[in-house]
């Protein structure tokens, strides 16, 4: 009896190979059909470039998106800024006929191999980045190994977000991205709700509560008092906050620890000996409000 006949007669001998091969072939065939369907629909309903551009700009007029549209971080003594992953996703959603995302290809030896991609189904322009993510995060005590599947998933998604942003921005025309960034800046400068002093005061409170960055540390970085901050300074604070939130930079990159020590060393005495000027929500743009003395806790 031939080996082929024995495989059909004895299930334990031949069924696993045939079944595994059939499943792989069926999966590949299904994915191929899905891709063909996406390309067919993109060709049948091509994007209207002018309408797509207008949709992008209209989306950038939303204050909630404009506040998270940019990131910034210091590098080599200069400041690097650019569109955030949130803005890139918003542009892709309104540009249309794009296939983009992050795929985990495999896990092995405490690391994941993943792929970020963006594919314009109309023009067949594709950006793809394959990268490796270690199942570990840095802590004050060193590297901490991740074993929870959810933690691993979040680590891969977080590292993949930057690659995905790069892929999307590599496919979308550059002038569309520039117009979107400009519209977000105009939205923050002209259409933000609430007085500037209220928003700056709220921003300073957020820095203090979440990152232990005091008003004095912020003023030291900018070189002048917070009551003199303009809309552009507010936008820069937003960019710094987004950078810290997304993990693009650390607090020490913007506010060195030495400055924090110098600012905090005489803080108690300042409260005891003299009044302190702070930005308050109800203060006019050019007049600081004098705060009464507060007892130290």
Coordinates of C-alpha atoms in Angstrom, one line a residue:
X1 CA 0.0 0.0 0.0
X2 CA 1.4 3.4 -0.9
X3 CA 2.0 6.1 1.6
X4 CA -0.7 8.3 0.1
X5 CA -3.3 5.5 0.6
X6 CA -2.1 4.9 4.2
X7 CA -2.7 8.6 4.9
X8 CA -6.3 8.5 3.7
X9 CA -6.9 5.2 5.7
X10 CA -5.1 6.2 8.9
X11 CA -6.4 9.7 10.0
X12 CA -3.7 10.2 12.6
X13 CA -1.1 9.9 9.9
X14 CA -2.3 12.2 7.2
X15 CA -5.2 14.3 8.4
X16 CA -3.2 16.9 10.4
X17 CA -1.1 17.8 7.4
X18 CA -4.0 18.0 5.0
X19 CA -6.1 19.9 7.4
X20 CA -3.4 22.5 8.3
X21 CA -2.6 23.1 4.6
X22 CA -6.2 23.5 3.7
X23 CA -6.9 26.0 6.5
X24 CA -3.8 28.0 5.5
X25 CA -4.8 28.0 1.9
X26 CA -8.4 29.0 2.7
X27 CA -7.2 31.8 4.9
X28 CA -4.9 33.1 2.2
X29 CA -7.6 32.9 -0.4
X30 CA -10.1 34.7 1.8
X31 CA -7.6 37.5 2.4
X32 CA -6.9 37.8 -1.3
X33 CA -10.6 38.1 -2.1
X34 CA -11.0 40.8 0.6
X35 CA -8.1 42.8 -1.0
X36 CA -9.6 42.4 -4.4
X37 CA -13.0 43.6 -3.1
X38 CA -11.4 46.7 -1.5
X39 CA -9.5 47.6 -4.7
X40 CA -12.7 47.1 -6.8
X41 CA -14.7 49.4 -4.5
X42 CA -12.0 52.0 -4.6
X43 CA -11.9 52.0 -8.4
X44 CA -15.7 52.1 -8.6
X45 CA -16.0 55.0 -6.1
X46 CA -12.8 57.1 -6.4
X47 CA -12.3 60.0 -4.0
X48 CA -13.1 63.5 -4.9
X49 CA -9.9 65.2 -4.0
X50 CA -11.5 68.6 -3.4
X51 CA -14.3 67.2 -1.2
X52 CA -11.8 65.0 0.7
X53 CA -9.6 68.1 1.4
X54 CA -12.6 70.0 2.6
X55 CA -13.6 67.2 4.9
X56 CA -10.1 67.1 6.4
X57 CA -10.1 70.9 7.0
X58 CA -13.6 70.8 8.5
X59 CA -12.5 68.1 10.9
X60 CA -9.5 70.2 11.9
X61 CA -11.9 73.0 13.0
X62 CA -13.0 70.9 15.9
X63 CA -11.3 72.2 19.1
X64 CA -11.1 68.7 20.6
X65 CA -9.0 67.4 17.7
X66 CA -7.0 70.6 17.4
X67 CA -5.8 70.3 21.0
X68 CA -4.2 66.8 20.3
X69 CA -3.2 67.5 16.7
X70 CA 0.5 68.2 17.3
X71 CA 3.4 66.8 19.3
X72 CA 6.7 68.3 20.2
X73 CA 9.9 67.1 21.9
X74 CA 13.4 68.5 22.4
X75 CA 16.3 67.0 20.3
X76 CA 19.8 68.3 20.0
X77 CA 19.1 71.6 21.5
X78 CA 16.1 72.3 19.2
X79 CA 12.4 71.6 19.3
X80 CA 10.9 69.0 17.0
X81 CA 7.2 69.3 16.2
X82 CA 4.9 67.4 13.9
X83 CA 1.4 66.0 13.4
X84 CA 0.3 63.5 16.1
X85 CA -1.2 60.1 15.5
X86 CA -4.6 61.5 16.2
X87 CA -4.3 64.0 13.4
X88 CA -2.9 61.4 11.0
X89 CA -5.8 59.1 11.7
X90 CA -8.3 61.9 11.3
X91 CA -6.8 62.8 7.9
X92 CA -6.8 59.2 6.8
X93 CA -10.5 58.8 7.7
X94 CA -11.5 61.8 5.7
X95 CA -9.2 61.2 2.8
X96 CA -10.8 57.9 2.0
X97 CA -10.0 54.7 0.2
X98 CA -7.1 53.9 2.5
X99 CA -6.3 50.6 4.2
X100 CA -4.1 51.2 7.3
X101 CA -3.4 49.6 10.7
X102 CA -1.1 47.6 12.9
X103 CA -0.7 43.8 12.7
X104 CA 1.1 41.6 15.2
X105 CA 2.9 39.0 13.0
X106 CA 4.3 36.7 15.7
X107 CA 5.5 36.4 19.3
X108 CA 8.8 34.8 20.2
X109 CA 11.3 34.8 23.0
X110 CA 9.8 37.7 24.9
X111 CA 9.2 39.9 22.0
X112 CA 6.7 40.6 19.2
X113 CA 7.2 41.2 15.6
X114 CA 4.6 43.7 14.2
X115 CA 3.8 45.6 11.1
X116 CA 2.4 49.0 10.5
X117 CA 1.1 49.8 7.1
X118 CA -0.9 52.3 5.0
X119 CA -2.1 51.5 1.5
X120 CA -3.8 53.9 -0.9
X121 CA -6.2 51.5 -2.8
X122 CA -6.6 53.9 -5.7
X123 CA -3.0 54.8 -6.5
X124 CA -1.4 51.6 -5.1
X125 CA 1.0 53.7 -3.1
X126 CA 2.0 51.7 0.1
X127 CA 4.1 52.4 3.1
X128 CA 5.0 49.5 5.4
X129 CA 7.2 49.2 8.5
X130 CA 8.1 46.0 10.3
X131 CA 9.4 46.4 13.8
X132 CA 10.2 44.4 16.9
X133 CA 8.7 45.2 20.4
X134 CA 10.4 43.8 23.5
X135 CA 7.9 42.6 26.2
X136 CA 9.3 45.0 28.8
X137 CA 8.9 48.5 30.0
X138 CA 11.4 50.8 31.7
X139 CA 10.9 51.6 35.3
X140 CA 13.0 53.3 38.0
X141 CA 14.2 49.9 39.1
X142 CA 15.1 48.8 35.6
X143 CA 13.3 46.8 33.0
X144 CA 10.1 45.1 34.0
X145 CA 9.1 42.0 31.9
X146 CA 5.5 41.9 30.7
X147 CA 3.5 38.7 30.9
X148 CA -0.1 39.8 30.9
X149 CA -1.5 39.5 27.3
X150 CA -3.3 42.9 27.7
X151 CA 0.0 44.6 28.8
X152 CA 1.7 43.1 25.8
X153 CA -1.0 44.2 23.4
X154 CA -0.9 47.8 24.8
X155 CA 2.9 47.9 24.5
X156 CA 2.7 46.8 20.8
X157 CA -0.1 49.2 20.0
X158 CA 1.8 52.1 21.7
X159 CA 5.0 51.4 19.8
X160 CA 3.2 50.8 16.6
X161 CA 1.3 54.1 16.8
X162 CA 4.4 56.1 15.8
X163 CA 5.1 53.8 12.9
X164 CA 1.5 54.0 11.7
X165 CA 1.6 57.8 11.8
X166 CA 4.7 57.7 9.7
X167 CA 3.1 55.4 7.2
X168 CA -0.1 57.5 6.9
X169 CA 1.9 60.7 6.5
X170 CA 4.0 59.0 3.8
X171 CA 0.9 58.2 1.7
X172 CA -1.2 61.4 2.2
X173 CA 0.0 64.3 0.0
X174 CA 2.2 66.7 2.0
X175 CA 0.3 69.8 1.1
X176 CA -2.9 68.3 2.6
X177 CA -1.0 67.6 5.9
X178 CA 0.4 71.1 6.0
X179 CA -3.1 72.6 5.5
X180 CA -4.5 70.4 8.2
X181 CA -1.8 71.5 10.7
X182 CA -2.3 75.2 9.8
X183 CA -6.1 74.8 10.3
X184 CA -5.6 73.2 13.7
X185 CA -3.3 76.1 14.8
X186 CA -6.0 78.6 13.6
X187 CA -8.6 76.7 15.5
X188 CA -6.7 76.8 18.7
X189 CA -5.9 80.5 18.2
X190 CA -9.3 81.8 17.3
X191 CA -12.1 79.3 18.1
X192 CA -11.1 77.8 21.5
X193 CA -13.7 78.2 24.1
X194 CA -13.1 80.3 27.2
X195 CA -10.7 83.3 27.9
X196 CA -7.0 82.7 27.4
X197 CA -6.2 83.2 31.1
X198 CA -8.7 80.5 32.0
X199 CA -7.2 78.0 29.6
X200 CA -3.6 78.8 30.7
X201 CA -4.6 78.5 34.4
X202 CA -6.2 75.1 33.7
X203 CA -3.2 74.0 31.7
X204 CA -0.8 74.9 34.6
X205 CA -3.0 73.1 37.0
X206 CA -2.9 70.0 34.8
X207 CA 0.9 70.1 34.6
X208 CA 1.2 70.3 38.4
X209 CA -1.4 67.6 39.1
X210 CA -0.2 65.0 36.6
X211 CA 3.5 65.7 36.1
X212 CA 4.5 67.7 39.3
X213 CA 5.6 70.6 37.1
X214 CA 5.0 73.9 38.9
X215 CA 4.1 77.3 37.5
X216 CA 7.6 78.5 38.3
X217 CA 9.2 75.7 36.3
X218 CA 7.0 76.6 33.3
X219 CA 7.9 80.2 33.6
X220 CA 11.6 79.4 33.8
X221 CA 11.4 77.5 30.6
X222 CA 9.6 80.2 28.7
X223 CA 11.6 83.0 30.2
X224 CA 8.7 85.3 31.3
X225 CA 5.7 85.3 33.7
X226 CA 2.6 83.2 32.9
X227 CA 0.4 86.3 32.9
X228 CA 2.2 87.3 29.7
X229 CA 1.6 84.1 27.8
X230 CA 0.0 84.4 24.4
X231 CA -2.1 82.0 22.3
X232 CA 1.1 80.6 20.7
X233 CA 2.5 79.9 24.2
X234 CA -0.7 78.1 25.0
X235 CA -0.3 76.0 21.8
X236 CA 3.2 75.1 22.8
X237 CA 2.1 74.0 26.2
X238 CA -0.5 71.8 24.6
X239 CA 2.2 70.3 22.3
X240 CA 4.4 69.5 25.4
X241 CA 1.5 68.0 27.2
X242 CA 0.6 65.8 24.2
X243 CA 4.3 64.7 23.9
X244 CA 4.4 63.7 27.6
X245 CA 1.0 61.9 27.3
X246 CA 2.1 59.9 24.2
X247 CA 5.5 59.0 25.7
X248 CA 7.4 60.9 23.0
X249 CA 9.4 62.7 25.7
X250 CA 9.9 62.9 29.5
X251 CA 9.4 65.7 32.0
X252 CA 13.1 66.1 32.4
X253 CA 13.5 66.9 28.7
X254 CA 11.4 70.0 29.1
X255 CA 11.9 70.9 32.8
X256 CA 15.3 69.7 34.2
X257 CA 15.4 68.4 37.7
X258 CA 17.9 71.0 38.7
X259 CA 15.5 73.8 37.8
X260 CA 12.8 72.0 39.9
X261 CA 15.1 71.9 42.9
X262 CA 16.0 75.5 42.6
X263 CA 12.5 76.6 42.3
X264 CA 11.1 74.5 45.1
X265 CA 13.9 75.2 47.6
X266 CA 12.6 78.6 48.6
X267 CA 8.9 78.0 48.0
X268 CA 7.9 77.7 51.6
X269 CA 9.7 80.8 52.6
X270 CA 8.1 82.7 49.7
X271 CA 4.7 81.8 51.0
X272 CA 5.6 82.9 54.5
X273 CA 7.4 86.2 53.7
X274 CA 5.6 87.6 50.6
X275 CA 2.5 87.3 48.5
X276 CA 2.7 85.2 45.4
X277 CA 1.4 86.3 42.0
X278 CA -0.4 83.5 40.1
X279 CA -2.6 83.3 37.0
X280 CA -6.2 83.0 38.1
X281 CA -9.1 82.1 35.9
X282 CA -10.9 85.4 36.4
X283 CA -7.9 87.6 35.9
X284 CA -7.8 90.0 32.9
X285 CA -5.1 89.3 30.3
X286 CA -2.7 92.0 31.5
X287 CA -3.3 92.4 35.2
X288 CA -2.1 89.7 37.6
X289 CA -4.2 88.9 40.7
X290 CA -2.6 89.1 44.1
X291 CA -3.2 86.0 46.2
X292 CA -3.4 86.3 50.0
X293 CA -1.1 84.4 52.2
X294 CA -1.9 80.7 52.6
X295 CA -1.0 78.7 55.7
X296 CA 1.5 76.0 55.1
X297 CA 0.2 72.5 55.6

